[in-house]
Short mmCIF file of C-alpha atoms and ligand atoms in Angstrom, two decimals:
data_model
loop_
_atom_site.label_atom_id
_atom_site.label_comp_id
_atom_site.label_asym_id
_atom_site.label_seq_id
_atom_site.Cartn_x
_atom_site.Cartn_y
_atom_site.Cartn_z
CA MET A 1 112.61 111.99 116.34
CA ASN A 2 111.82 108.44 115.35
CA ILE A 3 108.92 108.18 112.89
CA LEU A 4 106.94 105.18 111.71
CA LEU A 5 105.36 105.86 108.29
CA VAL A 6 102.64 103.40 107.29
CA GLY A 7 101.87 102.56 103.65
CA SER A 8 103.48 101.55 100.39
CA GLY A 9 102.24 103.75 97.56
CA GLY A 10 103.37 106.83 95.69
CA ARG A 11 101.76 109.01 98.35
CA GLU A 12 103.86 107.39 101.05
CA HIS A 13 107.02 107.64 98.94
CA ALA A 14 106.38 111.38 98.56
CA LEU A 15 105.78 111.70 102.31
CA ALA A 16 108.99 109.76 103.01
CA TRP A 17 110.93 112.03 100.63
CA LYS A 18 109.70 115.13 102.46
CA ILE A 19 109.92 113.72 106.01
CA ALA A 20 113.48 112.47 105.41
CA ALA A 21 114.53 116.01 104.47
CA SER A 22 113.56 117.28 107.94
CA PRO A 23 116.42 117.99 110.34
CA LEU A 24 114.10 116.86 113.15
CA VAL A 25 114.18 113.23 112.02
CA ARG A 26 116.69 110.76 113.42
CA ARG A 27 115.12 107.52 112.23
CA LEU A 28 112.41 106.95 109.60
CA VAL A 29 110.93 103.47 109.27
CA ALA A 30 108.30 102.60 106.66
CA ALA A 31 105.94 99.64 106.87
CA PRO A 32 105.72 98.00 104.48
CA GLY A 33 107.11 100.70 102.14
CA ASN A 34 108.26 100.04 98.57
CA PRO A 35 111.65 99.64 96.85
CA GLY A 36 111.88 103.35 95.99
CA MET A 37 111.39 104.32 99.62
CA ALA A 38 114.52 102.40 100.60
CA ALA A 39 116.46 105.56 99.62
CA GLN A 40 114.77 107.48 102.47
CA CYS A 41 113.67 104.88 105.05
CA GLU A 42 114.34 101.57 106.67
CA LEU A 43 111.70 99.19 105.32
CA ARG A 44 109.91 96.69 107.56
CA ASP A 45 107.58 94.08 106.14
CA VAL A 46 104.46 94.76 108.20
CA ALA A 47 101.19 95.26 106.32
CA ALA A 48 99.33 98.58 106.61
CA THR A 49 96.32 96.76 108.08
CA ASP A 50 98.29 94.66 110.60
CA VAL A 51 97.39 96.89 113.53
CA ALA A 52 98.99 94.74 116.24
CA GLY A 53 102.16 94.32 114.16
CA LEU A 54 102.42 98.07 113.56
CA VAL A 55 101.93 98.96 117.23
CA ALA A 56 104.64 96.42 118.10
CA LEU A 57 106.93 98.01 115.50
CA ALA A 58 106.22 101.49 116.90
CA ARG A 59 107.24 100.15 120.30
CA GLU A 60 110.38 98.49 118.94
CA ILE A 61 111.66 101.67 117.28
CA ALA A 62 110.46 103.92 120.15
CA ALA A 63 108.41 105.95 117.67
CA ASP A 64 107.75 109.56 118.60
CA LEU A 65 105.16 109.73 115.84
CA VAL A 66 103.13 107.29 113.73
CA VAL A 67 102.07 108.67 110.34
CA ILE A 68 99.20 106.88 108.61
CA GLY A 69 99.22 107.02 104.81
CA PRO A 70 96.37 104.88 103.45
CA GLU A 71 92.66 104.73 104.28
CA SER A 72 92.86 100.96 104.81
CA ALA A 73 94.98 101.55 107.95
CA VAL A 74 92.52 104.19 109.20
CA ALA A 75 89.58 101.82 108.67
CA ALA A 76 91.48 99.02 110.44
CA GLY A 77 91.70 101.21 113.56
CA LEU A 78 95.44 101.91 113.58
CA ALA A 79 95.06 105.41 115.08
CA ASP A 80 92.82 104.06 117.85
CA ALA A 81 95.32 101.32 118.73
CA ALA A 82 98.40 103.55 118.43
CA GLN A 83 96.89 106.23 120.66
CA ALA A 84 95.73 103.63 123.19
CA ALA A 85 99.33 102.37 123.32
CA GLY A 86 100.57 105.90 124.01
CA PHE A 87 101.86 106.93 120.57
CA ALA A 88 101.23 110.30 118.95
CA CYS A 89 99.49 109.49 115.68
CA PHE A 90 98.83 111.50 112.52
CA GLY A 91 95.62 110.02 111.13
CA PRO A 92 92.01 109.84 112.30
CA THR A 93 90.27 107.16 114.34
CA ALA A 94 88.16 104.52 112.61
CA GLN A 95 85.01 106.35 113.73
CA ALA A 96 86.11 109.61 112.08
CA GLY A 97 87.39 107.52 109.17
CA GLN A 98 83.81 106.63 108.24
CA LEU A 99 83.88 109.90 106.33
CA GLU A 100 85.72 107.84 103.73
CA SER A 101 84.93 104.23 104.55
CA SER A 102 81.16 104.67 104.08
CA LYS A 103 79.64 106.92 101.44
CA ALA A 104 76.21 106.34 102.99
CA PHE A 105 77.55 107.57 106.35
CA THR A 106 78.97 110.68 104.70
CA LYS A 107 75.75 111.51 102.88
CA ALA A 108 73.78 111.25 106.14
CA PHE A 109 76.51 113.33 107.86
CA CYS A 110 76.12 116.05 105.19
CA ASP A 111 72.34 116.07 105.74
CA ARG A 112 72.80 116.27 109.51
CA TYR A 113 75.27 119.16 109.45
CA GLY A 114 74.11 120.99 106.33
CA LEU A 115 77.12 120.42 104.04
CA PRO A 116 76.34 121.01 100.34
CA THR A 117 76.45 117.83 98.26
CA SER A 118 74.48 116.07 95.50
CA ALA A 119 71.07 114.42 95.94
CA TYR A 120 71.40 110.67 96.60
CA ALA A 121 69.77 107.35 97.41
CA VAL A 122 71.33 104.55 99.48
CA CYS A 123 70.25 101.12 98.25
CA GLY A 124 70.70 97.70 99.82
CA ASP A 125 69.84 95.54 96.81
CA ALA A 126 69.85 95.68 93.02
CA ALA A 127 66.06 96.01 92.65
CA ALA A 128 65.95 99.04 94.97
CA ALA A 129 68.93 100.61 93.20
CA LYS A 130 67.36 100.16 89.75
CA ALA A 131 64.08 101.64 91.00
CA ALA A 132 66.00 104.59 92.50
CA LEU A 133 67.37 105.47 89.04
CA ASP A 134 63.88 106.88 88.28
CA ARG A 135 64.68 109.77 90.61
CA PHE A 136 67.82 110.83 88.68
CA GLU A 137 68.71 112.06 85.22
CA PRO A 138 71.54 110.60 83.11
CA PRO A 139 74.46 110.41 83.39
CA TYR A 140 73.98 108.23 86.45
CA VAL A 141 76.58 108.14 89.24
CA ILE A 142 76.80 104.76 90.95
CA LYS A 143 79.13 104.27 93.90
CA ALA A 144 80.03 101.30 96.06
CA ASP A 145 79.40 102.31 99.68
CA GLY A 146 82.73 101.07 101.05
CA LEU A 147 86.44 101.36 100.24
CA ALA A 148 87.31 100.39 96.66
CA ALA A 149 90.70 102.04 96.05
CA GLY A 150 89.15 104.84 93.99
CA LYS A 151 87.65 102.35 91.55
CA GLY A 152 84.19 102.00 93.08
CA VAL A 153 82.58 104.82 91.05
CA VAL A 154 80.85 104.33 87.71
CA ILE A 155 79.47 107.22 85.66
CA ALA A 156 76.95 105.57 83.35
CA PRO A 157 75.74 107.56 80.31
CA ASP A 158 72.44 105.69 80.07
CA ARG A 159 70.07 103.46 81.99
CA ALA A 160 71.35 100.18 80.51
CA GLU A 161 74.92 100.89 81.65
CA ALA A 162 73.65 102.10 85.02
CA GLU A 163 71.74 98.86 85.55
CA ALA A 164 74.79 96.83 84.48
CA ALA A 165 76.94 98.74 87.01
CA ILE A 166 74.37 98.03 89.73
CA ASP A 167 74.36 94.31 88.85
CA ASP A 168 78.18 94.31 88.92
CA ALA A 169 78.31 95.94 92.36
CA PHE A 170 75.74 93.60 93.90
CA GLY A 171 77.35 90.70 92.01
CA GLY A 172 80.49 91.11 94.12
CA ARG A 173 82.75 93.26 91.92
CA PHE A 174 83.78 95.36 94.94
CA GLY A 175 83.45 92.61 97.55
CA ALA A 176 81.94 93.78 100.84
CA ALA A 177 82.39 97.42 99.74
CA GLY A 178 79.53 96.89 97.26
CA ALA A 179 77.03 95.44 99.74
CA ARG A 180 75.30 98.82 99.55
CA VAL A 181 75.29 101.21 96.64
CA VAL A 182 74.81 104.97 96.59
CA ILE A 183 73.18 106.52 93.52
CA GLU A 184 73.96 110.21 93.16
CA GLU A 185 72.91 113.20 91.14
CA PHE A 186 75.60 114.04 88.53
CA LEU A 187 77.23 117.37 89.41
CA GLU A 188 78.19 119.73 86.56
CA GLY A 189 81.40 121.69 87.13
CA GLU A 190 85.11 121.32 87.60
CA ILE A 191 86.59 118.93 90.12
CA GLY A 192 89.25 119.81 92.70
CA SER A 193 91.09 118.33 95.67
CA LEU A 194 91.57 120.52 98.74
CA PHE A 195 93.43 119.46 101.89
CA ALA A 196 92.97 120.65 105.47
CA LEU A 197 94.75 119.62 108.65
CA CYS A 198 93.05 119.29 112.02
CA ASP A 199 94.33 118.49 115.51
CA GLY A 200 90.90 117.73 116.96
CA LYS A 201 90.08 121.40 117.51
CA THR A 202 92.07 123.75 115.29
CA SER A 203 92.15 123.36 111.51
CA MET A 204 94.30 124.81 108.75
CA LEU A 205 94.26 124.65 104.95
CA PHE A 206 97.11 122.58 103.55
CA GLY A 207 97.13 122.99 99.80
CA TRP A 208 95.10 122.03 96.75
CA ALA A 209 95.57 120.31 93.41
CA GLN A 210 93.62 118.87 90.50
CA ASP A 211 93.56 115.18 89.65
CA HIS A 212 92.66 113.35 86.41
CA LYS A 213 90.41 110.46 87.36
CA ARG A 214 89.78 108.83 83.99
CA ALA A 215 92.28 106.34 82.61
CA PHE A 216 92.82 107.86 79.16
CA ASP A 217 93.52 111.21 77.48
CA GLY A 218 90.55 113.50 76.99
CA ASP A 219 88.99 112.24 80.23
CA ARG A 220 87.91 109.00 78.57
CA GLY A 221 87.85 105.47 79.92
CA PRO A 222 87.10 104.05 83.34
CA ASN A 223 87.55 105.88 86.63
CA THR A 224 90.85 105.20 88.36
CA GLY A 225 92.56 106.15 91.61
CA GLY A 226 94.02 109.14 89.69
CA MET A 227 96.27 109.33 86.63
CA GLY A 228 98.06 112.60 87.32
CA THR A 229 97.88 115.89 89.17
CA TYR A 230 99.08 119.45 89.05
CA SER A 231 99.22 122.32 91.50
CA PRO A 232 98.34 125.12 91.67
CA ALA A 233 95.18 124.61 89.59
CA PRO A 234 93.03 127.48 88.27
CA VAL A 235 89.81 125.89 89.60
CA PHE A 236 90.97 127.05 93.03
CA THR A 237 90.13 130.72 92.83
CA PRO A 238 90.34 132.52 96.20
CA ALA A 239 86.52 132.29 96.38
CA VAL A 240 86.45 128.52 95.79
CA VAL A 241 89.17 127.97 98.41
CA GLU A 242 87.40 130.13 100.98
CA GLN A 243 83.95 128.66 100.32
CA THR A 244 85.33 125.11 100.50
CA ARG A 245 86.96 125.87 103.83
CA GLU A 246 83.86 127.56 105.21
CA ARG A 247 81.14 125.26 103.83
CA LEU A 248 82.84 121.86 103.75
CA ALA A 249 86.13 121.47 105.67
CA GLU A 250 85.32 123.38 108.86
CA PRO A 251 81.75 122.02 109.22
CA ALA A 252 83.15 118.51 108.70
CA PHE A 253 85.67 118.94 111.53
CA ALA A 254 83.01 120.49 113.77
CA GLY A 255 80.45 117.79 112.92
CA ILE A 256 82.73 114.83 113.44
CA ALA A 257 83.86 116.31 116.79
CA ALA A 258 80.20 116.75 117.78
CA ASP A 259 79.70 113.07 116.89
CA GLY A 260 82.38 112.28 119.50
CA ALA A 261 85.28 111.61 117.12
CA PRO A 262 87.57 114.68 116.97
CA TYR A 263 89.60 114.57 113.77
CA ARG A 264 93.41 114.38 113.89
CA GLY A 265 95.11 114.25 110.54
CA VAL A 266 94.48 115.50 107.03
CA LEU A 267 91.05 115.69 105.42
CA PHE A 268 90.88 115.51 101.64
CA VAL A 269 87.83 117.39 100.35
CA GLU A 270 87.03 116.30 96.81
CA LEU A 271 84.71 118.99 95.53
CA MET A 272 82.87 120.02 92.44
CA ALA A 273 83.07 123.74 91.75
CA THR A 274 79.49 124.27 90.51
CA ALA A 275 77.62 127.42 89.51
CA ALA A 276 76.12 127.34 93.03
CA GLY A 277 79.54 127.09 94.71
CA PRO A 278 81.59 124.08 95.82
CA LYS A 279 79.71 120.86 96.55
CA LEU A 280 81.12 117.78 98.18
CA VAL A 281 81.95 114.88 95.86
CA GLU A 282 83.51 112.88 98.67
CA PHE A 283 85.72 113.11 101.72
CA ASN A 284 88.89 111.07 102.07
CA VAL A 285 90.63 110.74 105.41
CA ARG A 286 94.22 110.92 104.12
CA PHE A 287 96.34 112.75 101.59
CA GLY A 288 95.29 112.22 97.98
CA ASP A 289 97.30 109.93 95.78
CA PRO A 290 98.74 111.40 93.47
CA GLU A 291 97.79 114.84 94.91
CA CYS A 292 100.23 114.40 97.81
CA GLN A 293 103.12 114.05 95.36
CA VAL A 294 102.69 117.54 93.88
CA LEU A 295 102.00 119.08 97.29
CA MET A 296 105.22 117.66 98.70
CA LEU A 297 107.18 119.07 95.74
CA ARG A 298 105.71 122.53 96.38
CA LEU A 299 105.80 122.54 100.19
CA GLU A 300 108.59 124.80 101.38
CA SER A 301 107.95 124.37 105.12
CA ASP A 302 109.22 121.38 107.03
CA LEU A 303 106.32 118.87 107.00
CA VAL A 304 107.19 117.17 110.28
CA PRO A 305 106.15 119.95 112.72
CA TYR A 306 102.69 119.99 111.07
CA LEU A 307 102.31 116.22 111.43
CA VAL A 308 103.36 116.42 115.08
CA ALA A 309 101.08 119.40 115.76
CA CYS A 310 98.04 117.51 114.38
CA ALA A 311 98.86 114.46 116.46
CA THR A 312 99.43 116.40 119.69
CA GLY A 313 96.77 119.13 119.56
CA ARG A 314 99.18 121.99 118.84
CA LEU A 315 98.10 123.22 115.44
CA ALA A 316 96.96 126.57 116.87
CA GLY A 317 100.61 127.50 117.43
CA MET A 318 101.68 126.81 113.85
CA PRO A 319 102.00 129.38 111.04
CA PRO A 320 100.26 128.63 107.74
CA PRO A 321 102.50 126.43 105.56
CA ALA A 322 104.85 128.14 103.10
CA TRP A 323 104.65 127.02 99.46
CA ARG A 324 107.17 127.48 96.67
CA ASP A 325 106.00 129.71 93.83
CA ASP A 326 106.81 126.86 91.44
CA ALA A 327 104.15 124.75 89.77
CA ALA A 328 104.32 120.96 90.09
CA VAL A 329 103.04 118.14 87.89
CA CYS A 330 102.76 114.41 88.55
CA VAL A 331 102.31 111.88 85.73
CA VAL A 332 101.24 108.39 86.75
CA MET A 333 102.80 105.51 84.80
CA ALA A 334 100.39 102.59 85.13
CA ALA A 335 100.57 98.96 84.06
CA GLN A 336 98.69 98.10 80.86
CA GLY A 337 95.20 96.90 81.78
CA TYR A 338 94.84 99.24 84.76
CA PRO A 339 92.34 99.74 86.39
CA ASP A 340 90.55 96.47 85.55
CA LYS A 341 93.33 93.93 85.07
CA PRO A 342 96.78 95.49 85.43
CA ARG A 343 99.56 93.34 84.00
CA SER A 344 102.10 92.51 86.71
CA GLY A 345 105.78 91.77 86.25
CA GLY A 346 106.73 94.20 83.47
CA GLU A 347 110.38 95.23 83.56
CA ILE A 348 111.25 98.86 84.32
CA ARG A 349 114.61 100.44 83.50
CA GLY A 350 115.87 103.92 84.17
CA ALA A 351 113.51 104.91 87.00
CA ASP A 352 116.46 105.57 89.31
CA ALA A 353 118.33 107.90 86.92
CA ASP A 354 119.29 111.33 88.22
CA PHE A 355 116.80 113.68 86.54
CA GLY A 356 117.97 116.72 88.53
CA PRO A 357 116.83 118.37 91.76
CA ASP A 358 113.39 119.38 90.49
CA VAL A 359 112.30 115.93 89.30
CA ALA A 360 111.29 113.09 91.60
CA VAL A 361 110.23 109.59 90.60
CA PHE A 362 108.08 108.12 93.33
CA HIS A 363 107.42 104.40 93.34
CA ALA A 364 103.82 103.29 93.71
CA GLY A 365 103.58 99.64 92.62
CA THR A 366 107.06 98.19 92.10
CA LYS A 367 109.04 95.21 93.32
CA ALA A 368 112.65 94.21 92.76
CA ASP A 369 113.02 90.59 91.60
CA GLU A 370 115.75 88.19 92.76
CA ALA A 371 118.14 89.54 90.14
CA GLY A 372 117.50 93.08 91.38
CA ILE A 373 115.47 94.06 88.30
CA LEU A 374 112.64 96.46 89.06
CA ARG A 375 109.22 95.18 87.97
CA ALA A 376 105.64 96.42 87.98
CA PHE A 377 103.64 95.15 90.89
CA GLY A 378 100.24 96.83 90.92
CA GLY A 379 98.10 99.13 88.80
CA ARG A 380 99.76 102.48 89.32
CA VAL A 381 103.48 101.80 89.14
CA LEU A 382 105.51 105.03 89.08
CA ASN A 383 104.72 108.69 89.71
CA VAL A 384 106.97 110.96 87.69
CA CYS A 385 106.90 114.45 89.20
CA ALA A 386 108.54 117.76 88.35
CA ARG A 387 108.45 121.36 89.48
CA ALA A 388 109.36 124.53 87.59
CA PRO A 389 108.51 128.23 87.55
CA THR A 390 105.61 127.64 85.15
CA LEU A 391 103.15 124.79 84.79
CA ARG A 392 104.13 124.27 81.15
CA GLU A 393 107.81 123.86 82.07
CA ALA A 394 106.93 121.52 84.92
CA ARG A 395 104.82 119.40 82.57
CA ASP A 396 107.57 119.31 79.92
CA LYS A 397 110.13 118.23 82.52
CA ALA A 398 107.85 115.50 83.87
CA TYR A 399 107.17 114.09 80.38
CA ALA A 400 110.88 114.25 79.49
CA ALA A 401 111.55 112.00 82.51
CA VAL A 402 108.63 109.72 81.56
CA ASP A 403 110.12 109.34 78.08
CA ALA A 404 113.51 108.44 79.54
CA ILE A 405 112.06 105.58 81.61
CA ASP A 406 111.85 102.26 79.81
CA PHE A 407 108.63 100.51 80.86
CA PRO A 408 107.23 98.73 77.78
CA ASP A 409 104.28 97.31 79.72
CA GLY A 410 103.24 100.74 80.99
CA PHE A 411 101.09 103.62 79.82
CA CYS A 412 100.32 107.14 80.97
CA ARG A 413 98.07 110.02 80.09
CA ARG A 414 99.73 112.63 77.89
CA ASP A 415 97.42 115.50 78.81
CA ILE A 416 97.97 116.10 82.53
CA GLY A 417 97.14 119.75 83.24
CA TRP A 418 95.00 120.16 80.09
CA ARG A 419 92.42 122.35 81.85
CA ALA A 420 95.14 124.91 82.57
CA LEU A 421 97.33 124.43 79.49
CA GLY A 422 94.99 123.15 76.79
N1 LIG B 1 93.48 110.87 93.76
C1 LIG B 1 92.27 110.55 94.39
C2 LIG B 1 92.41 109.83 95.66
O1 LIG B 1 93.45 109.82 96.27
O2 LIG B 1 91.43 109.25 96.11
#
């Protein structure tokens, strides 16, 4: 098969690593990809939102499958255009993609189809948003309505910070994504990321993990796109998995199909495991980043048949995926200043060392300069991942690799997996 993989982050590097290991693959092309992905793919410099350019590339390489990594490509309508041009595509249409691209849409969707989530208010200007705070207790959760790369959420401990966050959002901090703001009830509980595949009709669970959203150890600092993950995570008891499937994932697939937009791809259910059961924090219409990295390390089955089955309506014929018994950990190395002002250009040495078969270093935001020196180019720069029979061993292996990489301008959290390991 010839596969076009769209995206350039750590998630896409992990997907490339797993797809390239499939005996079904003849040619794997990534657009635009990143320097680390050159080990698994041909790289072509077409942006993830250049829909016409990507369809032309799919034609040029006679792609049997287009795999969409990031939400920006979903929102740009890549699946719609690829399908219209006759390509099998793993990734939902832009209409189904509203489950991520508009938090206001998703809240109304939850009301319409009875999915459990927090109380909320959608506000179109700062005065309305500040008035809406009266209906909530601190800490206040303030979210930009649109796509903000995981950085559009502020948890404000008091009213003054909440009002400042509202002024920031309407002052243009998130661009068009902040034209509306959603204020939400703060949910008490433990957070988790569960993944489910769907081919438009049939759905199937596809793993779970726990992320660390705050920038610094001890869950302090600003919210980020995710600073590290581990899987399996104890928050996912059999009851939480089953209730999340039954109350959130399956009703979402049924609801979006009833809306006329059958879902083909992976749905990421970010949930809060509360005393009253799992409640939706948000949906994402793609694999999580860096959740995908630990899932790919643990996935024993060939990934490609699942991607094809979702794209072609054949998931009903597939067995549940097989997972290794190993635990996996991913530590994100970010550029100093992330998430607000990441410092670009820092030199990185040693990322391509051979750390053994159970360690993978996925590139997320890197670029090679003219002299061939690898440099930071973005907020989250490297994802250092390891697997081992126990979570503690996996974490030790991941941090040993982190410590062997020379990235003076970088930082990472040192407590990934703390809820399981202390
Ligand atoms: N790790 C959270 C996300 O991918 O949005």
